Short mmCIF file of C-alpha atoms in Angstrom, two decimals:
data_model
loop_
_atom_site.label_atom_id
_atom_site.label_comp_id
_atom_site.label_asym_id
_atom_site.label_seq_id
_atom_site.Cartn_x
_atom_site.Cartn_y
_atom_site.Cartn_z
CA ASN A 1 149.25 173.47 145.07
CA ALA A 2 152.51 174.55 146.64
CA GLY A 3 153.34 170.90 147.45
CA VAL A 4 155.86 170.54 150.26
CA THR A 5 157.45 173.71 151.57
CA GLN A 6 160.36 174.02 153.98
CA THR A 7 161.82 176.93 155.88
CA PRO A 8 164.46 178.17 156.26
CA LYS A 9 166.48 177.40 153.12
CA PHE A 10 169.80 177.85 154.90
CA ARG A 11 170.89 178.35 158.47
CA ILE A 12 174.12 178.57 160.42
CA LEU A 13 173.94 177.46 164.03
CA LYS A 14 176.49 177.58 166.79
CA ILE A 15 177.20 174.43 168.78
CA GLY A 16 174.63 174.05 171.53
CA GLN A 17 171.97 176.22 169.90
CA SER A 18 168.52 174.92 169.08
CA MET A 19 166.23 175.46 166.13
CA THR A 20 163.10 174.21 164.44
CA LEU A 21 162.94 173.29 160.77
CA GLN A 22 159.47 173.88 159.40
CA CYS A 23 157.69 171.63 156.91
CA THR A 24 154.21 172.10 155.48
CA GLN A 25 152.33 170.17 152.82
CA ASP A 26 149.03 171.11 151.19
CA MET A 27 148.22 167.78 149.55
CA ASN A 28 146.36 166.29 152.56
CA HIS A 29 148.89 163.46 152.78
CA ASN A 30 148.83 161.36 155.90
CA TYR A 31 152.45 160.24 155.77
CA MET A 32 155.28 162.66 156.31
CA TYR A 33 159.03 162.13 156.67
CA TRP A 34 162.22 163.88 157.67
CA TYR A 35 165.47 162.81 156.02
CA ARG A 36 169.00 164.04 156.22
CA GLN A 37 171.44 163.90 153.34
CA ASP A 38 175.14 164.15 154.07
CA PRO A 39 177.49 165.22 151.25
CA GLY A 40 177.66 162.63 148.46
CA MET A 41 175.37 160.27 150.33
CA GLY A 42 171.83 158.98 150.11
CA LEU A 43 168.95 159.79 152.40
CA LYS A 44 168.70 158.67 155.98
CA LEU A 45 165.34 158.65 157.72
CA ILE A 46 165.22 160.67 160.93
CA TYR A 47 161.53 160.53 161.90
CA TYR A 48 158.24 159.82 160.23
CA SER A 49 154.56 160.32 160.92
CA VAL A 50 151.54 158.38 159.72
CA GLY A 51 149.01 160.99 160.79
CA ALA A 52 148.34 163.82 163.18
CA GLY A 53 149.47 162.87 166.66
CA ILE A 54 151.44 159.81 165.52
CA THR A 55 155.21 159.87 165.05
CA ASP A 56 157.97 157.29 165.12
CA LYS A 57 161.76 157.10 164.94
CA GLY A 58 163.68 156.33 161.80
CA GLU A 59 167.32 155.26 161.41
CA VAL A 60 169.01 158.33 162.91
CA PRO A 61 166.68 160.02 165.46
CA ASN A 62 169.24 160.99 168.11
CA GLY A 63 169.45 164.73 168.66
CA TYR A 64 166.10 165.42 167.01
CA ASN A 65 162.45 165.64 167.97
CA VAL A 66 159.26 165.98 165.99
CA SER A 67 155.60 166.69 166.53
CA ARG A 68 152.55 166.42 164.29
CA SER A 69 149.61 168.37 165.60
CA THR A 70 147.99 168.84 162.17
CA THR A 71 147.94 166.93 158.90
CA GLU A 72 149.76 169.79 157.17
CA ASP A 73 152.68 170.51 159.47
CA PHE A 74 155.58 168.36 160.59
CA PRO A 75 158.31 170.42 162.28
CA LEU A 76 161.71 168.98 163.17
CA ARG A 77 163.38 170.26 166.32
CA LEU A 78 167.13 170.19 166.86
CA GLU A 79 168.16 170.50 170.47
CA LEU A 80 171.76 171.29 171.37
CA ALA A 81 173.13 171.41 167.84
CA ALA A 82 176.35 169.49 167.16
CA PRO A 83 178.74 169.63 164.16
CA SER A 84 177.59 166.09 163.25
CA GLN A 85 174.18 167.58 162.44
CA THR A 86 175.61 169.62 159.58
CA SER A 87 173.62 168.29 156.65
CA VAL A 88 170.84 168.99 154.21
CA TYR A 89 167.41 168.18 155.60
CA PHE A 90 164.51 167.12 153.43
CA CYS A 91 160.88 166.82 154.35
CA ALA A 92 158.64 164.59 152.25
CA SER A 93 155.05 163.45 152.17
CA THR A 94 153.14 160.67 150.48
CA PRO A 95 149.45 159.75 150.26
CA GLY A 96 150.05 156.13 151.18
CA THR A 97 152.49 153.28 151.47
CA GLY A 98 154.17 152.36 148.20
CA GLU A 99 153.24 155.69 146.68
CA THR A 100 155.51 158.41 145.34
CA GLN A 101 157.12 160.67 147.90
CA TYR A 102 156.93 164.41 147.31
CA PHE A 103 159.93 166.29 148.60
CA GLY A 104 160.45 169.80 149.81
CA PRO A 105 163.37 171.91 148.51
CA GLY A 106 165.54 171.15 151.53
CA THR A 107 167.15 173.09 154.36
CA ARG A 108 170.91 173.35 154.43
CA LEU A 109 172.17 173.47 158.01
CA LEU A 110 175.70 174.30 159.06
CA VAL A 111 176.68 173.82 162.71
CA LEU A 112 179.90 175.58 163.69
CA ALA B 1 166.92 143.39 155.94
CA GLN B 2 166.14 145.39 152.85
CA THR B 3 168.97 146.95 150.91
CA VAL B 4 169.39 149.00 147.77
CA THR B 5 172.75 149.11 145.99
CA GLN B 6 173.83 151.49 143.27
CA SER B 7 177.25 150.36 142.16
CA GLN B 8 178.08 153.34 139.91
CA PRO B 9 178.91 156.43 141.99
CA GLU B 10 179.39 158.55 138.90
CA MET B 11 178.68 158.32 135.18
CA SER B 12 178.86 160.56 132.18
CA VAL B 13 177.17 160.50 128.80
CA GLN B 14 177.28 162.60 125.68
CA GLU B 15 174.23 164.65 124.86
CA ALA B 16 171.71 162.72 122.70
CA GLU B 17 173.19 159.35 123.64
CA THR B 18 171.71 156.63 125.83
CA VAL B 19 172.87 155.74 129.32
CA THR B 20 171.85 153.03 131.78
CA LEU B 21 172.07 153.38 135.56
CA SER B 22 172.22 150.20 137.61
CA CYS B 23 170.37 149.29 140.77
CA THR B 24 170.11 146.04 142.66
CA TYR B 25 168.03 145.44 145.75
CA ASP B 26 167.28 142.80 148.28
CA THR B 27 164.00 142.00 149.98
CA SER B 28 162.18 138.87 151.05
CA GLU B 29 158.81 140.40 150.19
CA ASN B 30 157.01 139.32 147.05
CA ASN B 31 155.15 142.56 146.53
CA TYR B 32 156.92 145.89 146.63
CA TYR B 33 157.50 149.15 144.80
CA LEU B 34 160.61 150.49 143.15
CA PHE B 35 161.40 154.08 142.31
CA TRP B 36 163.95 156.22 140.56
CA TYR B 37 164.22 159.76 141.88
CA LYS B 38 166.19 162.59 140.32
CA GLN B 39 167.95 165.27 142.34
CA PRO B 40 169.22 168.08 140.09
CA PRO B 41 171.77 170.64 141.32
CA SER B 42 168.85 172.70 142.65
CA ARG B 43 168.51 169.85 145.22
CA GLN B 44 164.76 169.21 145.12
CA MET B 45 164.08 165.54 144.49
CA ILE B 46 161.44 164.52 142.00
CA LEU B 47 160.11 161.20 140.87
CA VAL B 48 161.38 159.88 137.55
CA ILE B 49 159.63 156.54 137.39
CA ARG B 50 157.78 154.06 139.60
CA GLN B 51 157.42 150.31 139.17
CA GLU B 52 155.07 147.94 140.97
CA ALA B 53 156.73 144.55 141.43
CA TYR B 54 153.63 142.55 140.57
CA LYS B 55 153.48 144.18 137.14
CA GLN B 56 155.52 142.33 134.54
CA GLN B 57 155.64 145.25 132.15
CA ASN B 58 158.54 147.64 132.50
CA ALA B 59 157.50 151.18 133.36
CA THR B 60 158.27 153.97 130.91
CA GLU B 61 158.01 157.74 131.14
CA ASN B 62 158.92 159.54 127.94
CA ARG B 63 162.72 159.16 127.52
CA PHE B 64 163.04 157.19 130.76
CA SER B 65 162.45 153.48 131.00
CA VAL B 66 163.38 150.71 133.38
CA ASN B 67 164.57 147.15 132.99
CA PHE B 68 162.96 145.35 135.90
CA GLN B 69 164.31 141.84 136.47
CA LYS B 70 162.45 140.50 139.49
CA ALA B 71 164.29 137.20 139.78
CA ALA B 72 167.66 138.93 139.61
CA LYS B 73 166.43 141.76 141.89
CA SER B 74 167.64 144.31 139.41
CA PHE B 75 166.05 147.62 138.48
CA SER B 76 168.09 149.65 135.99
CA LEU B 77 167.12 153.02 134.54
CA LYS B 78 167.67 153.80 130.88
CA ILE B 79 167.75 157.40 129.73
CA SER B 80 167.43 157.81 125.98
CA ASP B 81 168.39 160.91 123.99
CA SER B 82 170.17 162.38 127.02
CA GLN B 83 169.74 166.10 127.57
CA LEU B 84 171.82 168.60 129.53
CA GLY B 85 168.92 168.93 131.96
CA ASP B 86 169.31 165.26 132.88
CA THR B 87 172.49 166.13 134.76
CA ALA B 88 171.61 165.17 138.33
CA MET B 89 172.00 162.68 141.11
CA TYR B 90 169.75 159.66 140.60
CA PHE B 91 168.51 157.57 143.51
CA CYS B 92 167.01 154.12 143.34
CA ALA B 93 164.53 153.37 146.13
CA LEU B 94 162.55 150.41 147.47
CA ASN B 95 159.30 150.32 149.44
CA THR B 96 157.80 147.03 150.57
CA GLY B 97 154.40 148.48 151.38
CA GLY B 98 155.30 149.78 154.82
CA PHE B 99 155.97 153.29 155.98
CA LYS B 100 159.66 153.34 155.18
CA THR B 101 161.43 153.65 151.85
CA ILE B 102 165.05 152.57 151.48
CA PHE B 103 167.23 154.72 149.23
CA GLY B 104 170.44 153.77 147.48
CA ALA B 105 173.57 155.91 147.75
CA GLY B 106 172.93 157.51 144.37
CA THR B 107 174.61 157.80 140.98
CA ARG B 108 175.80 161.18 139.82
CA LEU B 109 175.16 161.59 136.10
CA PHE B 110 176.86 164.22 133.96
CA VAL B 111 175.52 164.93 130.50
CA LYS B 112 178.18 166.51 128.30
CA ALA B 113 177.50 168.88 125.45
#
């Protein structure tokens, strides 16, 4: 099992550009999450999904969009990138509520 | 509202010694799950230990153990025989059985040779 994979590992964006962060898991988990981690801080939930076709907002959803067309994939879309979106982004999945979350290696995003 | 507080932003310990990281939380739920996650400099977060609130017995995982005090809403992590590879950021987290998990701000641990 590869677990949770994320691409790209690192990206520099100019203000106003858009991009999609990819996340794939091969553990057949229903629940998937996107977090952002600002320097020296904990994780903040951006969006989550409880299954294919079902997504919902977390604490900090503004400026982001998600989709979940399959169990495996949960891409995060940034529209009109802003410097405030400079962060490290983590995707995670879990088989159920109260269970361990499995994290991807993260995507470091720099918006200049 | 649920909260998780880690009051020690940074700690250090000598190799082979024991260190305890503190975590307090707040929830009105009676059943919930607590976690410690480790984030090494490579960034990928991994589970250290998981505790189910309805279990009285403290969870252990090799050199890692917790002191779970339900009444005090405290969930500290003890690392015995510290190793250089334990250098990492450690996050305490709370899940009350719903879809969301609340993470603390983290404690950065340095293990010195």
